[in-house]
Every structure is written in structure tokens, then in C-alpha cells.
Coordinates of C-alpha atoms and ligand atoms in Angstrom, one line a residue:
M12 CA 0.0 0.0 0.0
S13 CA 1.5 3.4 -1.0
R14 CA 1.8 6.1 1.5
I15 CA 0.0 9.4 0.8
N16 CA 2.0 12.6 0.8
P17 CA -0.4 15.4 1.7
E18 CA 2.3 18.0 0.7
F19 CA 2.8 16.5 -2.8
S20 CA 0.6 19.1 -4.7
K21 CA 2.6 21.9 -3.1
E22 CA 5.9 20.1 -4.1
L23 CA 4.7 19.5 -7.7
R24 CA 3.8 23.2 -8.1
K25 CA 7.5 24.0 -7.6
Y26 CA 8.1 22.0 -10.8
G27 CA 5.6 23.9 -12.9
A28 CA 2.2 22.1 -12.3
F29 CA -0.7 24.3 -11.2
D30 CA -4.4 23.4 -11.7
F31 CA -4.4 19.7 -11.6
N32 CA -6.4 19.6 -8.4
A33 CA -9.4 20.9 -10.4
C34 CA -9.7 17.6 -12.2
Y35 CA -13.2 16.0 -11.6
N36 CA -12.3 12.8 -13.4
C37 CA -14.4 13.2 -16.5
G38 CA -12.1 11.1 -18.7
N39 CA -11.9 13.5 -21.7
C40 CA -8.2 13.5 -21.6
T41 CA -8.1 9.7 -21.7
A42 CA -10.5 9.7 -24.6
V43 CA -8.4 12.1 -26.6
C44 CA -4.9 10.8 -25.8
S45 CA -3.5 8.6 -28.5
L46 CA -1.4 6.8 -26.0
S47 CA -4.5 5.5 -24.1
T48 CA -5.3 1.8 -24.3
A49 CA -7.9 -0.4 -22.7
E50 CA -5.4 -1.2 -19.9
S51 CA -3.7 2.2 -19.7
S52 CA -5.6 5.3 -18.9
F53 CA -3.4 8.2 -20.3
P54 CA -3.0 10.7 -18.7
R55 CA -5.8 10.5 -16.1
E56 CA -4.0 7.8 -14.1
M57 CA -1.2 10.2 -13.4
V58 CA -3.6 13.1 -12.6
R59 CA -5.3 10.8 -10.1
L60 CA -2.0 9.7 -8.5
S61 CA -0.9 13.3 -8.3
V62 CA -4.1 14.6 -6.8
L63 CA -4.0 11.8 -4.1
G64 CA -0.3 12.4 -3.5
L65 CA 0.7 8.8 -4.1
E66 CA 4.4 9.6 -4.5
E67 CA 5.8 6.1 -4.6
D68 CA 3.5 5.1 -7.4
I69 CA 4.5 8.1 -9.3
Q70 CA 8.2 7.4 -8.9
A71 CA 7.5 3.7 -10.1
S72 CA 5.7 5.0 -13.2
L73 CA 7.2 5.4 -16.6
K74 CA 4.1 7.0 -18.0
P75 CA 5.2 10.6 -17.8
W76 CA 8.1 9.7 -20.1
E77 CA 5.8 8.2 -22.7
C78 CA 3.9 11.5 -23.1
Y79 CA 5.3 13.8 -25.8
Y80 CA 3.2 16.8 -24.9
C81 CA 1.1 17.1 -27.9
G82 CA -1.3 19.1 -25.6
E83 CA -4.5 17.6 -26.9
C84 CA -5.6 16.5 -23.4
S85 CA -5.1 20.0 -22.1
T86 CA -7.1 21.6 -24.9
L87 CA -10.1 19.3 -24.2
C88 CA -10.0 19.4 -20.4
P89 CA -13.2 21.2 -19.3
Q90 CA -11.6 22.0 -15.9
E91 CA -8.5 23.6 -17.3
A92 CA -6.6 21.2 -15.2
D93 CA -3.9 21.1 -17.9
P94 CA -3.0 17.4 -17.7
G95 CA -0.3 17.9 -20.4
E96 CA 1.5 20.4 -18.3
L97 CA 1.1 18.0 -15.3
M98 CA 2.9 15.3 -17.2
M99 CA 5.7 17.7 -18.0
S100 CA 6.0 18.8 -14.4
L101 CA 6.1 15.1 -13.4
R102 CA 9.0 14.6 -15.8
R103 CA 10.9 17.4 -14.0
Y104 CA 9.9 16.0 -10.6
L105 CA 11.1 12.5 -11.6
T106 CA 14.4 13.9 -13.0
A107 CA 15.0 15.4 -9.6
K108 CA 14.2 12.1 -7.9
Y109 CA 16.5 10.0 -10.1
D110 CA 19.4 12.5 -9.6
W111 CA 21.6 11.2 -6.6
T112 CA 23.3 14.6 -6.1
G113 CA 20.0 16.4 -5.5
L114 CA 21.2 19.3 -7.6
S115 CA 18.6 18.8 -10.4
G116 CA 15.7 19.4 -7.9
L117 CA 17.4 22.4 -6.5
L118 CA 18.1 24.0 -9.9
Y119 CA 14.5 23.2 -11.1
K120 CA 12.9 24.8 -8.0
Y121 CA 15.1 27.8 -7.3
L122 CA 15.9 30.0 -10.2
P123 CA 18.4 32.2 -8.2
L124 CA 20.4 29.0 -7.6
T125 CA 20.5 28.3 -11.4
L126 CA 21.6 31.9 -12.1
T127 CA 24.3 31.6 -9.4
A128 CA 25.6 28.4 -11.0
F129 CA 25.7 30.2 -14.4
A130 CA 27.5 33.1 -12.9
L131 CA 30.0 30.9 -11.2
T132 CA 30.9 29.0 -14.3
L133 CA 31.3 32.3 -16.2
M134 CA 33.7 33.5 -13.5
G135 CA 35.6 30.2 -13.7
V136 CA 36.0 30.6 -17.4
L137 CA 37.1 34.2 -17.1
Y138 CA 39.6 33.2 -14.3
F139 CA 41.0 30.4 -16.6
A140 CA 41.4 32.7 -19.5
H141 CA 43.2 35.3 -17.4
A142 CA 45.4 32.6 -15.8
V143 CA 46.6 31.5 -19.3
D144 CA 47.2 35.1 -20.3
Y145 CA 44.4 34.9 -22.9
E146 CA 46.8 32.8 -25.0
L147 CA 44.5 31.6 -27.8
S148 CA 46.2 28.3 -28.6
T149 CA 46.2 27.3 -24.9
M150 CA 42.6 28.2 -24.5
L151 CA 41.7 26.2 -27.6
H152 CA 43.7 23.2 -26.5
I153 CA 42.4 23.1 -22.9
G154 CA 38.9 23.8 -24.1
H155 CA 39.2 20.7 -26.3
I156 CA 40.5 18.6 -23.5
F157 CA 37.7 19.8 -21.2
E158 CA 35.1 18.5 -23.6
G159 CA 36.4 15.0 -23.5
I160 CA 36.9 15.0 -19.8
A161 CA 33.5 16.5 -19.1
I162 CA 31.7 13.9 -21.3
G163 CA 33.5 11.0 -19.5
T164 CA 33.1 12.3 -16.0
I165 CA 29.5 13.5 -16.2
G166 CA 28.5 10.3 -18.0
L167 CA 30.3 8.0 -15.4
F168 CA 29.6 9.8 -12.2
I169 CA 26.3 11.5 -12.7
L170 CA 24.2 10.1 -15.6
L171 CA 25.0 6.4 -15.2
P172 CA 24.2 6.3 -11.4
N173 CA 21.0 8.3 -12.1
I174 CA 20.0 5.7 -14.8
A175 CA 20.6 3.0 -12.3
R176 CA 18.4 4.8 -9.8
M177 CA 15.6 5.2 -12.4
W178 CA 15.9 1.4 -12.9
Y179 CA 15.7 0.9 -9.2
F180 CA 12.5 3.1 -8.8
T181 CA 10.7 1.6 -11.8
I182 CA 11.8 -2.0 -12.1
L183 CA 13.6 -3.2 -8.8
K184 CA 11.6 -1.5 -6.1
P185 CA 8.1 -2.4 -7.5
K186 CA 9.5 -6.0 -7.9
V187 CA 9.0 -6.3 -11.6
K188 CA 10.5 -9.7 -12.6
V189 CA 12.6 -9.4 -15.8
P190 CA 14.7 -12.3 -17.1
F191 CA 18.2 -11.2 -18.1
S192 CA 17.5 -12.4 -21.7
N193 CA 14.9 -9.7 -21.9
Y194 CA 17.5 -7.0 -21.2
V195 CA 19.5 -8.3 -24.2
K196 CA 16.5 -8.7 -26.5
S197 CA 15.2 -5.2 -25.8
M198 CA 18.4 -3.3 -26.0
G199 CA 17.7 -2.4 -29.6
E200 CA 14.6 -0.4 -28.4
L201 CA 16.8 1.8 -26.3
F202 CA 19.0 2.9 -29.2
V203 CA 16.1 3.2 -31.6
H204 CA 14.3 5.6 -29.2
M205 CA 17.5 7.4 -28.4
F206 CA 18.2 8.3 -32.0
T207 CA 14.7 8.6 -33.4
Q208 CA 12.4 9.5 -30.4
K209 CA 9.8 7.6 -32.5
R210 CA 7.3 7.6 -29.6
A211 CA 6.5 11.2 -30.5
L212 CA 4.9 10.0 -33.7
G213 CA 2.2 8.5 -31.5
C214 CA 0.7 12.0 -30.9
D215 CA -1.5 13.3 -33.7
D216 CA -0.3 16.3 -35.6
N217 CA 3.2 15.9 -34.1
Q218 CA 5.1 14.8 -37.2
F219 CA 6.8 18.1 -37.9
R220 CA 8.0 18.6 -34.3
W221 CA 9.2 15.0 -34.3
F222 CA 11.1 15.7 -37.5
E223 CA 12.7 18.8 -36.0
H224 CA 13.7 16.8 -33.0
L225 CA 15.3 14.1 -35.1
I226 CA 17.2 16.7 -37.1
L227 CA 18.3 18.4 -33.8
V228 CA 19.5 15.1 -32.2
I229 CA 21.5 14.2 -35.4
G230 CA 22.9 17.7 -35.7
Y231 CA 23.8 17.9 -32.0
L232 CA 25.5 14.5 -31.9
S233 CA 27.3 15.3 -35.1
L234 CA 28.5 18.7 -33.8
L235 CA 29.7 16.9 -30.6
F236 CA 31.6 14.3 -32.7
T237 CA 33.1 17.0 -34.9
T238 CA 34.4 19.1 -32.1
V239 CA 35.5 16.4 -29.7
A240 CA 36.6 13.5 -31.9
L241 CA 37.6 15.4 -35.1
N242 CA 38.9 18.5 -33.3
W243 CA 37.1 20.8 -35.6
F244 CA 38.6 24.0 -34.4
S245 CA 42.2 22.8 -34.9
T246 CA 41.9 20.7 -38.1
S247 CA 42.9 21.9 -41.6
N248 CA 41.0 19.1 -43.3
I249 CA 38.5 20.7 -45.6
L250 CA 36.0 17.9 -45.3
I251 CA 35.9 18.1 -41.5
I252 CA 35.7 21.9 -41.6
S253 CA 32.8 21.8 -44.1
F254 CA 30.9 19.1 -42.1
G255 CA 31.4 21.1 -38.9
Y256 CA 29.9 24.2 -40.6
L257 CA 27.0 22.2 -41.9
V258 CA 26.0 20.7 -38.5
S259 CA 26.5 23.8 -36.6
V260 CA 24.2 25.6 -39.0
I261 CA 21.6 22.8 -38.6
V262 CA 21.7 23.1 -34.8
F263 CA 21.3 26.8 -34.8
I264 CA 18.5 27.0 -37.5
V265 CA 16.4 24.3 -35.7
T266 CA 17.0 25.9 -32.3
I267 CA 15.9 29.3 -33.6
D268 CA 12.5 27.8 -34.4
F269 CA 12.4 26.2 -30.9
V270 CA 13.3 29.5 -29.2
N271 CA 10.8 31.4 -31.3
S272 CA 8.1 28.9 -30.5
R273 CA 8.8 29.1 -26.8
I274 CA 8.8 32.9 -26.8
K275 CA 5.6 33.1 -29.0
K276 CA 4.0 30.2 -27.1
Q277 CA 2.7 28.8 -30.4
K278 CA 2.3 25.2 -29.3
A279 CA 0.9 23.5 -26.2
V280 CA 4.5 22.5 -25.2
S281 CA 5.5 26.1 -25.2
Q282 CA 2.6 27.5 -23.3
H283 CA 4.1 27.3 -19.8
S284 CA 7.9 27.3 -20.3
Q285 CA 9.9 27.0 -17.2
P286 CA 13.4 28.6 -17.0
S287 CA 14.9 25.1 -17.5
D288 CA 13.1 24.8 -20.9
L289 CA 14.3 28.2 -22.0
F290 CA 17.9 27.6 -20.9
F291 CA 17.9 24.4 -22.8
V292 CA 16.9 25.8 -26.2
I293 CA 18.8 29.1 -25.8
W294 CA 22.0 27.4 -24.8
L295 CA 21.7 24.8 -27.6
F296 CA 21.3 27.8 -30.0
F297 CA 24.3 29.5 -28.6
M298 CA 26.3 26.3 -28.9
G299 CA 25.6 26.0 -32.6
F300 CA 26.0 29.7 -33.3
S301 CA 29.1 30.3 -31.4
A302 CA 30.8 27.1 -32.7
F303 CA 30.0 28.3 -36.3
M304 CA 31.4 31.8 -35.5
V305 CA 34.6 30.5 -33.9
R306 CA 35.4 28.3 -36.9
L307 CA 34.6 31.2 -39.2
F308 CA 36.9 33.6 -37.3
I309 CA 39.6 30.9 -37.5
D310 CA 39.2 30.6 -41.3
L311 CA 39.2 34.4 -41.7
N312 CA 42.2 34.6 -39.5
I313 CA 40.6 37.1 -37.1
L314 CA 40.1 35.0 -33.9
E315 CA 43.4 36.1 -32.5
T316 CA 42.1 39.7 -32.4
N317 CA 38.7 38.5 -31.2
K318 CA 39.4 36.2 -28.4
W319 CA 36.3 37.2 -26.6
L320 CA 34.4 35.0 -29.1
Y321 CA 36.2 31.9 -28.0
I322 CA 35.8 32.9 -24.4
F323 CA 32.0 33.2 -25.0
H324 CA 31.9 29.9 -26.7
L325 CA 33.8 28.2 -23.9
T326 CA 31.5 29.7 -21.3
V327 CA 28.5 28.4 -23.2
L328 CA 30.2 25.0 -23.5
V329 CA 31.1 24.8 -19.8
Q330 CA 27.6 25.9 -18.7
W331 CA 26.1 23.4 -21.1
A332 CA 28.4 20.5 -19.9
L333 CA 28.3 21.2 -16.1
I334 CA 24.7 22.5 -15.6
I335 CA 22.3 21.7 -18.5
V336 CA 23.5 18.2 -19.4
P337 CA 23.8 16.6 -16.0
F338 CA 21.0 18.5 -14.1
G339 CA 18.8 20.3 -16.6
K340 CA 16.4 19.5 -19.4
W341 CA 19.0 17.6 -21.5
T342 CA 18.5 14.5 -19.2
H343 CA 14.9 14.2 -20.5
F344 CA 16.4 13.0 -23.8
L345 CA 18.2 10.2 -21.9
Y346 CA 15.5 9.3 -19.4
R347 CA 12.9 9.1 -22.1
S348 CA 15.0 6.7 -24.1
F349 CA 15.6 4.5 -21.1
A350 CA 12.0 4.7 -20.1
M351 CA 11.0 3.1 -23.5
F352 CA 13.5 0.4 -22.9
F353 CA 12.1 -0.2 -19.4
V354 CA 8.5 -0.3 -20.8
K355 CA 9.6 -2.9 -23.2
L356 CA 11.2 -4.9 -20.4
K357 CA 8.0 -4.7 -18.4
E358 CA 5.9 -5.9 -21.3
G359 CA 8.2 -9.0 -21.5
Ligands
LIG420 S1 -10.1 16.0 -18.9 FE1 -9.4 17.3 -17.2 S2 -11.1 17.1 -15.7 FE2 -11.3 15.4 -17.2 S3 -10.2 13.7 -16.2 FE3 -8.8 14.8 -17.6 S4 -7.7 16.2 -16.3 FE4 -9.6 15.6 -15.2
LIG421 S1 0.1 15.7 -23.9 FE1 -0.6 14.3 -25.6 S2 0.6 12.5 -25.2 FE2 0.7 13.7 -23.4 S3 -0.9 12.9 -22.1 FE3 -1.8 14.6 -23.2 S4 -2.8 13.9 -25.0 FE4 -1.4 12.2 -24.2

């Protein structure tokens, strides 16, 4: 029997939810959601669990990760309980629960703390630049080493343990029996979802957004590969240079549309942007844009006289790697992919 947390509503509001207690259980949201099945009431079950404060059941559920926020349930809710936004808030809440450091929750809930983290990283980069006497080749070299070390360290010490905690909450603690052979058999599901996010196609009218996401994932991973593995800023190989330009342009064009959509609140997913959502798209845009400009300045031979540009790019990179990837919205991409894998495990 799950324990009721009477404070749960209050807690969830800190993650962006607001009117879900207005739900009178009419079932419109379940009727309209394309993820609903005879056995699975989407998203009403999560609304009920949230209203009742059944925190352990929520932590054991993978449903918030299955929702791709098409917003149809919110549009048709007669009580304006905004079940789509509730699912989004549950994803933020779960991200905080999986994170062993506790930093995700703090950064989601307290904006001044996030701003302080951004300011500290900026100061760290400025201090580093000053310490190496603004020597461009040293900054480029250490910036490149930082990327590799950050990926390894964050992956090993933050993301991997958090995935293990997600597995504990959703598979081990609820005592779901999964034979080892199922882990092997279902592994393909993990990679398919990670690279294609194909579950998003389950929502009606979501094809364009899904396509944009797909392009963004490919563009982002390619940019990462080009800068880290192919050392884009220091190579003279024309193919690598051209490829880097191409992927950085893709990243910043797609993110312009995402930022624009968030600002204009064109889609349901953009109606109630939290600071973490904005930081994610804006920093992704800065990454693509500043990487493109740094390489362009190298090719025009004017980076030496405009070192501020590389310092700006490095700041964006450090904030992305130390704040947004391990503790911010980036983790949704990872948890969503693993959620699809775990769903497959549970189905057997
Ligand atoms: S449509 Fe609104 S009121 Fe009806 S069950 Fe869903 S959340 Fe509750
Ligand atoms: S936002 Fe879309 S996918 Fe998510 S619960 Fe609502 S109708 Fe279903």
C-alpha cells in the first residue's frame, strides 16, 4: 500500500504544475490521448495519483516519459486542469528524484540558484582565460581537453548512477521480474528511441515537431563528434571543416525555431515554459551559433584579435556541460529513451 504525501501538490507546483487539483475525473483527456489503451488510462491515471499524493506510485511509473506533450488533453480538459503540463511537471519531478546529487531538484525549483551556477561558471572561465594570459592556442587546447573529460566524468559519475536509480525506482523496487535475456533482447529499443524518439509520432499532428527533434538530435550529436573526436577548431581538413559548418548551421537553425516557438507560445508544449526549458533551447542555439562563428573567425584569421568570441563559446560549453546536461532538461532525452527500454522490459 502506497503512502499518501499530503504535501505532494505543493511540491509539484515548484516543478511547474498548477491546476491539476481541479480535475473532476471526467475522462476527456483519456479519450483524446492517442497513448491510451484499454489497460492504460493516459494521462488520467497520473492526474489521479498526483491529486492523491501517491508519490511512490508516481516514482515507479514510466508514463510521464511516454507522453510527448502534444497538448490535446489540455485543450479538451473542461476544468482547465492542464494534464499535459502536469505530465511535463512530473518529468521534471522524476528527473530530480533520479538524480543522486539532489542538484537537479534544487536547480529546477530555485531560479536564483541556477543563475548563481551560471555566474560561477562564467567567473571560472574568465579566471581560466586570465590565468593562461588569454593565449588563444592554450585556451583552444584546454577547451578541447575539457570537452572529452567532461563527457566521460559526467557520464560515469552522474548520468550512469542516475539511470541505475531510475531502474531501481521503476523495475527493482516495484518488484518487476525481468529475465536477463529480456534486457539483451530489448536493447535495440533503447537505441532506436534514443536516436529517433519515435514515440513522438504516437501523438497526432506531431510529425513536424518529431522531424525537427530528429534533425536536432542528429545535428547535436554530429557537432559533438566533430568538435570532440575530429577536433574541428584545430583541423585543416577541408571535409571536416565543411561538415562542422553544416552541422552547426543545422543546430542553430532548428533551435531558432524552438526558441521562437517558446517565446511566442505557439504550441501547447511552449505555453508554460519554465526557466529550465528556455535555458535548454537558448544554450543549444548559442552552442551551434558560437561554434560556427569561432570556426569562421579561425578561417578568416581574425580569432586572435577577437578572443572574446572563443571565451564566449567556452563559457556556453562549460555551462552546457556542467549544468544543463547533468542537471537540466538535457537529461529528459536520456530518461525518455531508457523509459521506452524499461517499458519494453515490463511488457516482456
Ligand atoms: S479532462 Fe481534465 S477534468 Fe477530465 S479527467 Fe482529464 S484532467 Fe480531469
Ligand atoms: S500531452 Fe498528448 S501524449 Fe501527453 S498525455 Fe496529453 S494527449 Fe497524451
